[in-house]
XYZ file of C-alpha atoms in Angstrom:
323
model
C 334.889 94.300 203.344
C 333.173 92.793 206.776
C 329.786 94.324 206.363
C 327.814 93.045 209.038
C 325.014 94.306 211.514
C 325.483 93.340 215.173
C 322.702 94.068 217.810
C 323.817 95.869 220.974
C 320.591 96.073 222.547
C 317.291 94.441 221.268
C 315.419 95.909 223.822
C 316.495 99.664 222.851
C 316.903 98.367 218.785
C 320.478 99.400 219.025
C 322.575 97.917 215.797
C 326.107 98.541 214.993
C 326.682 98.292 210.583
C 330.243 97.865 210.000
C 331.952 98.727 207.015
C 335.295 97.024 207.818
C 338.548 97.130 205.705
C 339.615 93.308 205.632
C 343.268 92.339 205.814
C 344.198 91.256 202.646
C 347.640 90.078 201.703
C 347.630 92.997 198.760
C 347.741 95.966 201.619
C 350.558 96.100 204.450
C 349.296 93.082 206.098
C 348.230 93.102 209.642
C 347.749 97.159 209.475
C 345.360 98.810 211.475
C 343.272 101.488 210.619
C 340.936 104.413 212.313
C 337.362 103.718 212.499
C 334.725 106.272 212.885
C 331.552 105.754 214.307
C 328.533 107.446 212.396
C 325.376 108.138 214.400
C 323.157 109.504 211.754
C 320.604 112.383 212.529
C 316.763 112.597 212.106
C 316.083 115.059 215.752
C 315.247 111.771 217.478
C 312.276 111.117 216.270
C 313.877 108.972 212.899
C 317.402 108.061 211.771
C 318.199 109.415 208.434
C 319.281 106.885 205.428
C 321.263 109.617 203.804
C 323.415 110.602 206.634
C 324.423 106.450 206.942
C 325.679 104.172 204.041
C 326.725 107.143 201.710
C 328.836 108.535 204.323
C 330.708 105.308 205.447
C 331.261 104.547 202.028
C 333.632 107.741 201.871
C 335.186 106.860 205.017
C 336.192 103.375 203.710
C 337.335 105.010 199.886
C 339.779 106.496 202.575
C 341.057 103.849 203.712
C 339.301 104.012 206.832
C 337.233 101.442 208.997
C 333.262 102.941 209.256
C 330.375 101.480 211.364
C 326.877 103.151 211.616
C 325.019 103.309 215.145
C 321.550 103.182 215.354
C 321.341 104.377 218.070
C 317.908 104.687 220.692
C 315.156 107.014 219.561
C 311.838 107.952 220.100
C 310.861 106.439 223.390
C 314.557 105.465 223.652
C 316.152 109.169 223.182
C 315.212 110.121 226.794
C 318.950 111.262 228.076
C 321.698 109.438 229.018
C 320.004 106.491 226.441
C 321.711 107.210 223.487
C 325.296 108.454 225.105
C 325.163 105.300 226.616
C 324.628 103.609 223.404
C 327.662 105.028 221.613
C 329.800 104.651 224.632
C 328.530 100.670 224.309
C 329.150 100.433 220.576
C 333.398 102.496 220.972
C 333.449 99.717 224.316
C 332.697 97.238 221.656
C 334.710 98.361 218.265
C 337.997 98.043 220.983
C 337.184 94.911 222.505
C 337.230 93.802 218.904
C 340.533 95.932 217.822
C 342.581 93.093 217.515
C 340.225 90.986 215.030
C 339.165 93.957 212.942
C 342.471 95.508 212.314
C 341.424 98.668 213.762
C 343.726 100.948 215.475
C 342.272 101.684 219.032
C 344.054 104.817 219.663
C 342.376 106.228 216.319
C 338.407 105.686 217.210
C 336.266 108.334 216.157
C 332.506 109.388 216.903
C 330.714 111.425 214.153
C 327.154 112.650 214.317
C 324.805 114.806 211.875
C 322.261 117.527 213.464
C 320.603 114.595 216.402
C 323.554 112.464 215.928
C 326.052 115.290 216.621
C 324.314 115.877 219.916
C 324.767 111.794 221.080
C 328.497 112.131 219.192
C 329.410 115.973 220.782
C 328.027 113.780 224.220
C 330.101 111.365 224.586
C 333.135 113.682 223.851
C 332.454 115.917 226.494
C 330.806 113.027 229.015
C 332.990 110.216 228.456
C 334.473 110.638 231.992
C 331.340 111.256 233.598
C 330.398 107.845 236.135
C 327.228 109.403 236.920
C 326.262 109.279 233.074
C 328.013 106.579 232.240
C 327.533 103.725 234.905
C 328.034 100.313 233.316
C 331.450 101.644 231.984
C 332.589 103.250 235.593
C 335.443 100.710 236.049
C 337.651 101.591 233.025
C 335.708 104.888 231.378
C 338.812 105.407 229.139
C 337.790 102.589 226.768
C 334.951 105.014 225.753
C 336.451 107.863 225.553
C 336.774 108.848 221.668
C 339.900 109.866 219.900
C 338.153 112.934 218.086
C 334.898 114.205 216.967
C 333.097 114.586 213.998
C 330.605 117.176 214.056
C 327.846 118.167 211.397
C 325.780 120.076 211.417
C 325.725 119.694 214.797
C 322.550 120.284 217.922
C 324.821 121.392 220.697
C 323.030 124.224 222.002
C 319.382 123.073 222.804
C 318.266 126.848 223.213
C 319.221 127.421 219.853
C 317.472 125.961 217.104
C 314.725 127.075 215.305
C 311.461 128.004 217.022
C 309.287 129.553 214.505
C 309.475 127.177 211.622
C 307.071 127.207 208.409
C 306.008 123.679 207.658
C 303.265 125.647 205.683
C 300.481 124.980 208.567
C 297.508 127.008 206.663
C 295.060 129.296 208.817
C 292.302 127.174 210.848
C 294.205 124.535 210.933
C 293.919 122.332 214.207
C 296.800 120.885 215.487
C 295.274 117.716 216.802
C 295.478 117.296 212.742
C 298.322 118.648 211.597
C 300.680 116.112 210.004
C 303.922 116.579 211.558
C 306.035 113.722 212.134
C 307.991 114.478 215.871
C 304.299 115.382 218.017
C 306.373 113.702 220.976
C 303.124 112.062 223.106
C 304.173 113.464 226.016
C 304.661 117.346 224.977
C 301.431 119.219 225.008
C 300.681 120.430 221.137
C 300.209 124.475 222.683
C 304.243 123.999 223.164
C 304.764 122.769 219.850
C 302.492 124.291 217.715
C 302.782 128.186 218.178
C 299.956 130.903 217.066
C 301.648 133.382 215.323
C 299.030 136.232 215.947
C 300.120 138.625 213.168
C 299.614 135.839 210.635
C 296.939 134.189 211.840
C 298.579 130.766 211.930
C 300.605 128.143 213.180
C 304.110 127.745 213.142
C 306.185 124.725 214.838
C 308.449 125.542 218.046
C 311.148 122.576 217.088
C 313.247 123.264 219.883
C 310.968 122.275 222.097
C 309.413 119.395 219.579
C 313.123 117.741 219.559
C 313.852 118.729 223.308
C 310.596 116.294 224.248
C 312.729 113.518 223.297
C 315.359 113.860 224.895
C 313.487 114.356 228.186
C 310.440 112.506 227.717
C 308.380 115.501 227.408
C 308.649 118.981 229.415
C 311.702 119.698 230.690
C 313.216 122.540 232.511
C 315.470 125.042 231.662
C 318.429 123.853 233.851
C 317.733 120.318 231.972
C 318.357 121.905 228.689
C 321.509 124.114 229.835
C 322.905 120.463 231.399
C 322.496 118.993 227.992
C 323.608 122.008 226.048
C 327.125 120.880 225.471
C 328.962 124.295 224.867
C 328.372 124.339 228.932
C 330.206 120.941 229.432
C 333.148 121.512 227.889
C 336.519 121.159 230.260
C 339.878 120.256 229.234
C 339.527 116.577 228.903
C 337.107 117.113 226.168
C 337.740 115.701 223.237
C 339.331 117.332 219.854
C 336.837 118.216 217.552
C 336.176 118.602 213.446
C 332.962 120.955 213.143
C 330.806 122.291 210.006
C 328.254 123.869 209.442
C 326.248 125.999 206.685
C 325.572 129.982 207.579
C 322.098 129.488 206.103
C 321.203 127.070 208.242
C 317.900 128.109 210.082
C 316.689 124.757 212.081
C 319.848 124.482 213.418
C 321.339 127.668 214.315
C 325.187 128.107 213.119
C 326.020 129.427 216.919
C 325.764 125.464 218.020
C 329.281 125.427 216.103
C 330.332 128.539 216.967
C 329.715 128.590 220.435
C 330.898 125.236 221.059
C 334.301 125.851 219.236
C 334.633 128.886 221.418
C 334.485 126.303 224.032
C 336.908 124.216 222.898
C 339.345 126.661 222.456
C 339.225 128.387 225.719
C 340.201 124.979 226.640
C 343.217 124.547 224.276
C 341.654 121.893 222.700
C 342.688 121.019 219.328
C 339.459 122.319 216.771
C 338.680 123.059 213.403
C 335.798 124.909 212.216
C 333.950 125.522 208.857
C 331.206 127.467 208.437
C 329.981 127.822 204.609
C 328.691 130.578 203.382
C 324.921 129.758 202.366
C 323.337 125.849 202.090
C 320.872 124.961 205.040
C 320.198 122.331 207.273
C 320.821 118.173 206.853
C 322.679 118.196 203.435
C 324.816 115.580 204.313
C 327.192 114.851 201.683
C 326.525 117.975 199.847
C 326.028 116.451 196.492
C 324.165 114.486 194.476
C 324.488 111.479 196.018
C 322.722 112.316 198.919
C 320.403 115.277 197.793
C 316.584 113.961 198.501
C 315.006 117.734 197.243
C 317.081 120.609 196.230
C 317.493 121.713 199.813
C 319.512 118.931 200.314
C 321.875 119.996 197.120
C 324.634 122.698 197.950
C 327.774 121.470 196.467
C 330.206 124.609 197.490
C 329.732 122.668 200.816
C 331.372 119.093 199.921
C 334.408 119.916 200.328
C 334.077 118.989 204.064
C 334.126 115.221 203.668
C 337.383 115.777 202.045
C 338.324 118.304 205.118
C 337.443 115.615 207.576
C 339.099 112.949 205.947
C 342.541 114.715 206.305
C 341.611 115.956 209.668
C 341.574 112.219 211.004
C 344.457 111.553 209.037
C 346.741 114.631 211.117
C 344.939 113.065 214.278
C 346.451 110.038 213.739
C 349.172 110.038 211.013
C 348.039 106.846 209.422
C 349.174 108.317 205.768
C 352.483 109.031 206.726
C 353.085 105.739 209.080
C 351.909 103.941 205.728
C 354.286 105.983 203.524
C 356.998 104.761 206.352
C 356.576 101.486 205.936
C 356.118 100.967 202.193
């Protein structure tokens, strides 16, 4: 395996890990493969470990190429940053399609909660000049082949904006300990007085929002960036999940957006599971940090997505074909 970090941007502290299927004389030699791109989630403010290695490890099991993208965040997530980041790092994985054995028709962007909003981005963007400068000349070498969506922030009105982080009563929020106080959002939009309890609860819509606009924004900023609005019919097709008990993330940023797609005709598959909540990654025990994280009824969609790429591109059967 080529396992290697390569730095896009040091300024931004933009990496791209590869997880890279060798050619080896013991496969069909000289075969290429799909790569997906993983951008991991962590609402901007952090990129989470468990929604990284563990998952490009499945992909390669598969058979398929993986790279993670670190991608900008923090003072780096202010929109089009990190689009521009994954558009740099799918420009990059095809101007190296020849040496990596990877199939450049069958290059993939996948993104958890965060993630899934840079990933859903470039699926609905990648045509868009405007957005998208430094790749105006050819903008079909970013354009992805499909996307992976989990969990995904699509909707930016729609995630959770009364959320218990268990702030007791008298409490002042110049003190509370909560890790995404963007520096430019005043606390009175994050931290909300919820009269009838006599206590603070956290408005993360608008704590995530702030990094993606560099503090306040306005509400035809957020409808812009919520992607269900952007889809046309040169989006790209799209693998979504999501867990019905998910109440950070709201399940309508799948359904919506998959309404989307299909007024469109574009090619979409949906799963929605019946309980589990938000940034379970792979489901299982290999990935569960607490027992939130734990909700096994949901694995299953690795498994889904796996064969979804495969009917994308056929690589199963043109192996079969040539054996």
């Amino acid at each position: 395996m080529l396992h290697e970090t390569i730095t896009l941007s040091e300024e931004r502290n933009v990496t791209l890990t590869t997880y890279l299927i060798e050619d080896q004389a013991e496969y069909q030699h000289g075969g290429k493969r799909p790569l997906i791109v993983i951008c991991p989630g962590g609402g901007y403010a952090f990129l989470s470990e468990r929604e990284s290695e563990p998952v490009a490890l499945q992909y390669a099991a598969a058979g398929y190429h993986a790279a993670i993208l670190r991608y900008g965040i923090n003072e780096y997530a202010v929109a089009p940053g990190p689009l521009n980041d994954l558009a740099g790092a799918v420009a990059y994985i095809r101007g190296h399609a020849e040496e990596w054995f990877v199939d450049g028709d069958a290059v993939f962007v996948m993104g958890f909660s965060a993630g899934a909003h840079v990933a859903g981005q470039l699926g609905v963007f990648w045509n868009n000049s405007t957005l998208l400068p430094a790749f105006a000349g050819d903008l079909t070498r970013v354009k992805p082949n499909g996307m992976i969506l989990c969990y995904p922030v699509l909707d930016l009105h729609a995630s959770d904006s009364h959320m218990d982080i268990g702030i007791q009563p008298g409490a002042d929020p110049e003190e509370i300990d909560f890790g995404q106080k963007h520096p430019k959002m005043p606390l009175d939009r994050i931290f909300i007085m919820d009269e009838s309890e006599g206590r603070y609860f956290v408005d993360f819509e608008a704590a995530m929002n702030a990094y993606i606009f560099d503090g306040e924004y306005t509400a035809e900023q957020e409808d812009f960036y919520s992607l269900q609005n952007q889809v046309s019919g040169d989006t790209c097709p799209a693998f979504l999940w999501h867990c019905n008990g998910d109440g950070l993330i709201l399940p309508s940023n799948s359904l919506d957006f998959a309404s989307a797609l299909q007024k469109y005709h574009i090619s979409t598959e949906l799963h929605l599971y019946a309980d589990g909540g938000h940034g379970i990654a792979l489901a299982n025990a290999r990935t569960a940090g607490d027992v939130w994280n734990y909700y096994p009824y949901a694995e299953s969609w690795m498994k889904h997505s796996v064969d979804w790429v495969d009917r994308m591109t056929g690589f199963n059967e043109r192996i079969r074909k040539a054996l």
